[in-house]
CSV table of C-alpha atoms in Angstrom, one decimal:
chain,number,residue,atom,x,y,z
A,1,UNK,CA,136.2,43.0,33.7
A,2,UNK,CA,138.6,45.9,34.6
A,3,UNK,CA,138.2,49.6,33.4
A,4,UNK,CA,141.6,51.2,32.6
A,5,UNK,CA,141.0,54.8,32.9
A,6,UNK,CA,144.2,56.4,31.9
A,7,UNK,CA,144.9,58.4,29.2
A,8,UNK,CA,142.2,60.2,26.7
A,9,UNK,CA,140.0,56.8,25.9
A,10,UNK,CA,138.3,54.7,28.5
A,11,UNK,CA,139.8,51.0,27.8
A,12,UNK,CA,138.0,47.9,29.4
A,13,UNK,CA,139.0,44.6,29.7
A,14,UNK,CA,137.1,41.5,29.3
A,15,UNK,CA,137.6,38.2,30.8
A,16,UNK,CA,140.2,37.0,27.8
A,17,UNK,CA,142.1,39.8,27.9
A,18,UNK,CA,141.0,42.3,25.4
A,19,UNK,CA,141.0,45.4,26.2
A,20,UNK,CA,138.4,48.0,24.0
A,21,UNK,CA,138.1,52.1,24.0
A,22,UNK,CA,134.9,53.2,24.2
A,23,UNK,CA,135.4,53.8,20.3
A,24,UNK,CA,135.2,50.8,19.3
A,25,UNK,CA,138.7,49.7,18.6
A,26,UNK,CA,141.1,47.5,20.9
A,27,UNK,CA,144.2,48.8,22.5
A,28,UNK,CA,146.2,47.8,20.1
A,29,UNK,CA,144.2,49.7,17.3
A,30,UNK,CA,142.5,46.9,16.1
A,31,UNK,CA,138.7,47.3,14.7
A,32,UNK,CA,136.6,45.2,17.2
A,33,UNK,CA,133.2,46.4,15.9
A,34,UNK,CA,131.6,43.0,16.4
A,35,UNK,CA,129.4,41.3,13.2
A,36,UNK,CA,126.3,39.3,12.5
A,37,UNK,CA,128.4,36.3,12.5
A,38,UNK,CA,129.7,37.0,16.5
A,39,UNK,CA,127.3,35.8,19.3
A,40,UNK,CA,127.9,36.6,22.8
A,41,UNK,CA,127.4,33.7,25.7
A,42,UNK,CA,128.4,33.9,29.1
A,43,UNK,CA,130.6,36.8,29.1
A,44,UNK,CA,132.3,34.8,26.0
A,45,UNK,CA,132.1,35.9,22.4
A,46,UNK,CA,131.7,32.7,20.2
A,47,UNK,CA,131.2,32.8,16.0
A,48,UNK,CA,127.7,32.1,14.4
A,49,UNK,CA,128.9,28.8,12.0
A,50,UNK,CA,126.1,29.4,10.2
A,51,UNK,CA,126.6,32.7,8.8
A,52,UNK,CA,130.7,32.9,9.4
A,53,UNK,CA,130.7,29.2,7.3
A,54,UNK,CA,127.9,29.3,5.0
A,55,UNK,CA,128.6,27.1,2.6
A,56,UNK,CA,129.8,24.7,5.1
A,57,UNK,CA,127.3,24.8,7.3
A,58,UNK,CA,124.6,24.3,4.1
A,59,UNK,CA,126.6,20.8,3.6
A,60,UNK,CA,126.4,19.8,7.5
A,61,UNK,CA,122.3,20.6,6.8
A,62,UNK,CA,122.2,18.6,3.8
A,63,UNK,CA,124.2,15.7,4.8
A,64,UNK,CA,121.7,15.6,8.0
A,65,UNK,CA,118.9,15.5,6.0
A,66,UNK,CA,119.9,12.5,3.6
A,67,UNK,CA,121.5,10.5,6.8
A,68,UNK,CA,117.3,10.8,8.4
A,69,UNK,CA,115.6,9.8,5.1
A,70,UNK,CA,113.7,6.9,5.3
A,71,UNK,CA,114.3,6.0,8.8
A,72,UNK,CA,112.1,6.3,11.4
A,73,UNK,CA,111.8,9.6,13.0
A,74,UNK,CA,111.6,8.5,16.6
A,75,UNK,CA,114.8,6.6,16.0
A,76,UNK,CA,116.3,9.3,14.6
A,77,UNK,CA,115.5,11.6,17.8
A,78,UNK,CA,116.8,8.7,19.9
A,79,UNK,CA,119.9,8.2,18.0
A,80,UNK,CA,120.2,12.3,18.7
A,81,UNK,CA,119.4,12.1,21.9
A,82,UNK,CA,122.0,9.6,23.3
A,83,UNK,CA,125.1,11.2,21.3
A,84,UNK,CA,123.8,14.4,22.9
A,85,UNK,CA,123.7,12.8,25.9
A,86,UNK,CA,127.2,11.6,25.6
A,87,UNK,CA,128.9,14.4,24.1
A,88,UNK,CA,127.4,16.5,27.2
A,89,UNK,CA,125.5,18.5,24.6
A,90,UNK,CA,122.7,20.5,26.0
A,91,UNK,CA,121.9,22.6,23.2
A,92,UNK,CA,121.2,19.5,21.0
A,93,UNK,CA,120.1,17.2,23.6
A,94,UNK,CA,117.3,19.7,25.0
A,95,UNK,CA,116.3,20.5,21.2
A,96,UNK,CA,115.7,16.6,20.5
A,97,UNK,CA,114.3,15.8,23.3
A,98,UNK,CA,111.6,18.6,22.9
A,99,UNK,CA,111.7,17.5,18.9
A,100,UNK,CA,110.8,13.9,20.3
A,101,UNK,CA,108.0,15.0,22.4
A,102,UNK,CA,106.8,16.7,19.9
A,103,UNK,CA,106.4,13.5,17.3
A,104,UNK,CA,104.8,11.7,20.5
A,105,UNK,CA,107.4,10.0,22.2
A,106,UNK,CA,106.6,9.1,25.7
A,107,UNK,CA,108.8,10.6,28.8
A,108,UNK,CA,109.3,7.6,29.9
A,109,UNK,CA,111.4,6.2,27.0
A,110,UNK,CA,113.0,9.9,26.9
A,111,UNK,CA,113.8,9.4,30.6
A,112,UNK,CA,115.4,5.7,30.0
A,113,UNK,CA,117.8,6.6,27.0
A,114,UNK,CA,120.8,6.7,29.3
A,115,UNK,CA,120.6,3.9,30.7
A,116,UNK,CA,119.1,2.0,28.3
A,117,UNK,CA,120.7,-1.2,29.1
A,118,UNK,CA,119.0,-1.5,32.4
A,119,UNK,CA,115.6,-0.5,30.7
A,120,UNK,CA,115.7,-2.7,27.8
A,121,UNK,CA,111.8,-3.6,27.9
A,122,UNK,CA,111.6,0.0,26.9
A,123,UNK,CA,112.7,-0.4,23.9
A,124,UNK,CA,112.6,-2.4,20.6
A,125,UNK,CA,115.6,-4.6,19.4
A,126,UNK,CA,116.1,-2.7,16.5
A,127,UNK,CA,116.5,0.6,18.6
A,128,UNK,CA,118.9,-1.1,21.2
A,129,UNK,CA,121.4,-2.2,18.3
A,130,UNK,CA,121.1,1.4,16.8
A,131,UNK,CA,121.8,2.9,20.5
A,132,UNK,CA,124.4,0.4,21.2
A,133,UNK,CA,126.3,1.5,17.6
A,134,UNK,CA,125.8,5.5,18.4
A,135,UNK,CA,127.6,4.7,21.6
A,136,UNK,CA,130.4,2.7,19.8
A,137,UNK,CA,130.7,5.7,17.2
A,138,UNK,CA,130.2,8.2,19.3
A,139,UNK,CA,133.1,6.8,21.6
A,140,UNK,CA,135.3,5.7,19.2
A,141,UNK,CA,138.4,6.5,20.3
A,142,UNK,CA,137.4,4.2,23.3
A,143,UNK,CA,138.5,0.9,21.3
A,144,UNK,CA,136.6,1.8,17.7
A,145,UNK,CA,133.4,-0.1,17.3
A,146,UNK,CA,133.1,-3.4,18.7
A,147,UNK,CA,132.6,-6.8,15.9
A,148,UNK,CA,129.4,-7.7,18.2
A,149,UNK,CA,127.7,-4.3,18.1
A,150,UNK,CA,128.3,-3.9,14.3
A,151,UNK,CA,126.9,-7.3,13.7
A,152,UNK,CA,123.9,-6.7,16.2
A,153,UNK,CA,123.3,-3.5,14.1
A,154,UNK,CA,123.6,-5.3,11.1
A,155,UNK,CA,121.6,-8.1,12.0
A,156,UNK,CA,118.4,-5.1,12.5
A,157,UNK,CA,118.8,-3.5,9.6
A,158,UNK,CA,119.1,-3.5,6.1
A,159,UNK,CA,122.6,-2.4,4.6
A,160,UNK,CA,121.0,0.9,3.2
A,161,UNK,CA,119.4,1.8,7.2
A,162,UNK,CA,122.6,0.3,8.6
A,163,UNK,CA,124.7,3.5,6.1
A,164,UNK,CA,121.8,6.1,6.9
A,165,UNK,CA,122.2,5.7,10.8
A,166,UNK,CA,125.7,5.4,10.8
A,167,UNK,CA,125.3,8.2,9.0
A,168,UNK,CA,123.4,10.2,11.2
A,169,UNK,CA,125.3,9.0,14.3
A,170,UNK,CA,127.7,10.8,12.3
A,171,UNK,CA,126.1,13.8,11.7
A,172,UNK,CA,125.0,14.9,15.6
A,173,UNK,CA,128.6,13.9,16.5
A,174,UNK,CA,129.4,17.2,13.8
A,175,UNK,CA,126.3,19.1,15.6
A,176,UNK,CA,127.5,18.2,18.9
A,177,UNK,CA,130.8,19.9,18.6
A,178,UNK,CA,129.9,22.9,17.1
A,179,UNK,CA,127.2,23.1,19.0
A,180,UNK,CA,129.3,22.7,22.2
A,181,UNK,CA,132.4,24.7,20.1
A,182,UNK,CA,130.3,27.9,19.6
A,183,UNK,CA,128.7,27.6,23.0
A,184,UNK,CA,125.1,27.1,22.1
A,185,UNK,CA,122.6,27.7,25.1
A,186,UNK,CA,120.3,24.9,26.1
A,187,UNK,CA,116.5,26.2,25.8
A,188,UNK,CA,117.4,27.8,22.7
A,189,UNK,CA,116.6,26.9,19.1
A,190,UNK,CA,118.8,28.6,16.4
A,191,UNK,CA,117.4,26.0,13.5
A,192,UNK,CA,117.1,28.0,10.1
C-alpha cells in the first residue's frame, strides 16, 4: 500500500490499484463505502455470494440439498471431500472433512481419499465407483467421463442414486468455485 499525501485529502492505495481519501470516496470520485455484501481476505476485497446473489445462492442451497437426499451421508462427505480435494478447495475441503468427523468417519479413511486407488481395502465398492465418477466429473475437461467409470458407477447404484450423486458431484464443483472465486478462508464456516 502507498499513501499519496498531496493535495487537501490523504489518498492510499491498495494492492489493485485503488486509490481512497480518507472520506471515503476513490480518486476518481467514486463512492467506495464498502457493503454487507463485500468481505475482505488477504489484503483482497472479494463479494459475499450469499447476500450480493440471493436468490441465486438460495437455488445453489436447494439444489445441494435434493442432490444428498437419500444417499448416504458419509458418501456424501466423501464425494465432497475428493472434489475439494481436486479443485484445491480448502474452505470446502476443511468444512467436510470436519462435517465427516463429525458423523463418525474414521481419520484413516479421511486420510486415504486421495489416494484412494492405492488404499482400496479402505473403502467399499460402491464408494470407489462413486469416487472414481467425482474424479471423472470433476475433471472433465480431461477427456469427459470415461464408458468404464460410468458403467462401474452404474453397476453400484440404482438409476435414481446414480442422478443424485452425479448430482451432487455437481453441486461441490459450483461450491468449489465460488468458494475458491470469493476467496473463502479454510478454518472458517460461513454456512447459513
Amino acid at each position: 500500500m502507498t499513501t499519496n499525501t498531496t493535495g487537501t485529502n490523504r489518498t492510499q492505495t491498495d494492492a489493485a490499484g485503488t486509490g481512497t481519501d480518507t472520506t471515503g470516496s476513490d480518486t476518481t470520485g467514486t463512492d467506495t463505502t464498502r457493503t454487507d455484501a463485500v468481505a475482505t481476505a488477504a489484503g483482497r476485497s472479494r463479494l459475499d455470494f450469499g447476500k450480493a446473489a440471493p436468490k441465486a445462492f438460495r437455488a445453489l442451497v436447494g439444489f445441494d440439498a435434493a442432490a444428498r437426499e437419500g444417499l448416504d451421508p458419509a458418501l456424501v462427505e466423501l464425494i465432497q471431500i475428493r472434489s475439494s480435494h481436486l479443485n484445491r478447495c480448502a474452505y470446502c475441503l476443511h468444512m467436510h472433512t470436519s462435517d465427516a468427523r463429525k458423523a463418525g468417519e474414521s481419520e484413516e479413511r479421511l486420510h486415504m481419499v486421495p489416494v484412494w486407488r492405492e488404499a482400496r481395502h479402505f473403502f467399499t465398492e460402491k464408494e470407489q465407483a462413486a469416487l472414481a465418477l467425482t474424479e471423472a466429473v470433476t475433471r472433465v475437461a480431461d477427456g469427459g467421463v470415461p464408458d468404464e467409470v460410468y458403467a462401474e458407477a452404474a453397476a453400484r447404484f440404482d438409476e435414481r442414486e446414480l442422478a443424485q450423486v452425479l448430482a451432487l458431484i455437481c453441486s461441490i464443483n459450483t461450491w468449489n468455485r465460488v468458494a475458491l472465486a470469493t476467496a473463502k478462508m479454510a478454518g472458517t464456516d460461513e454456512r447459513r
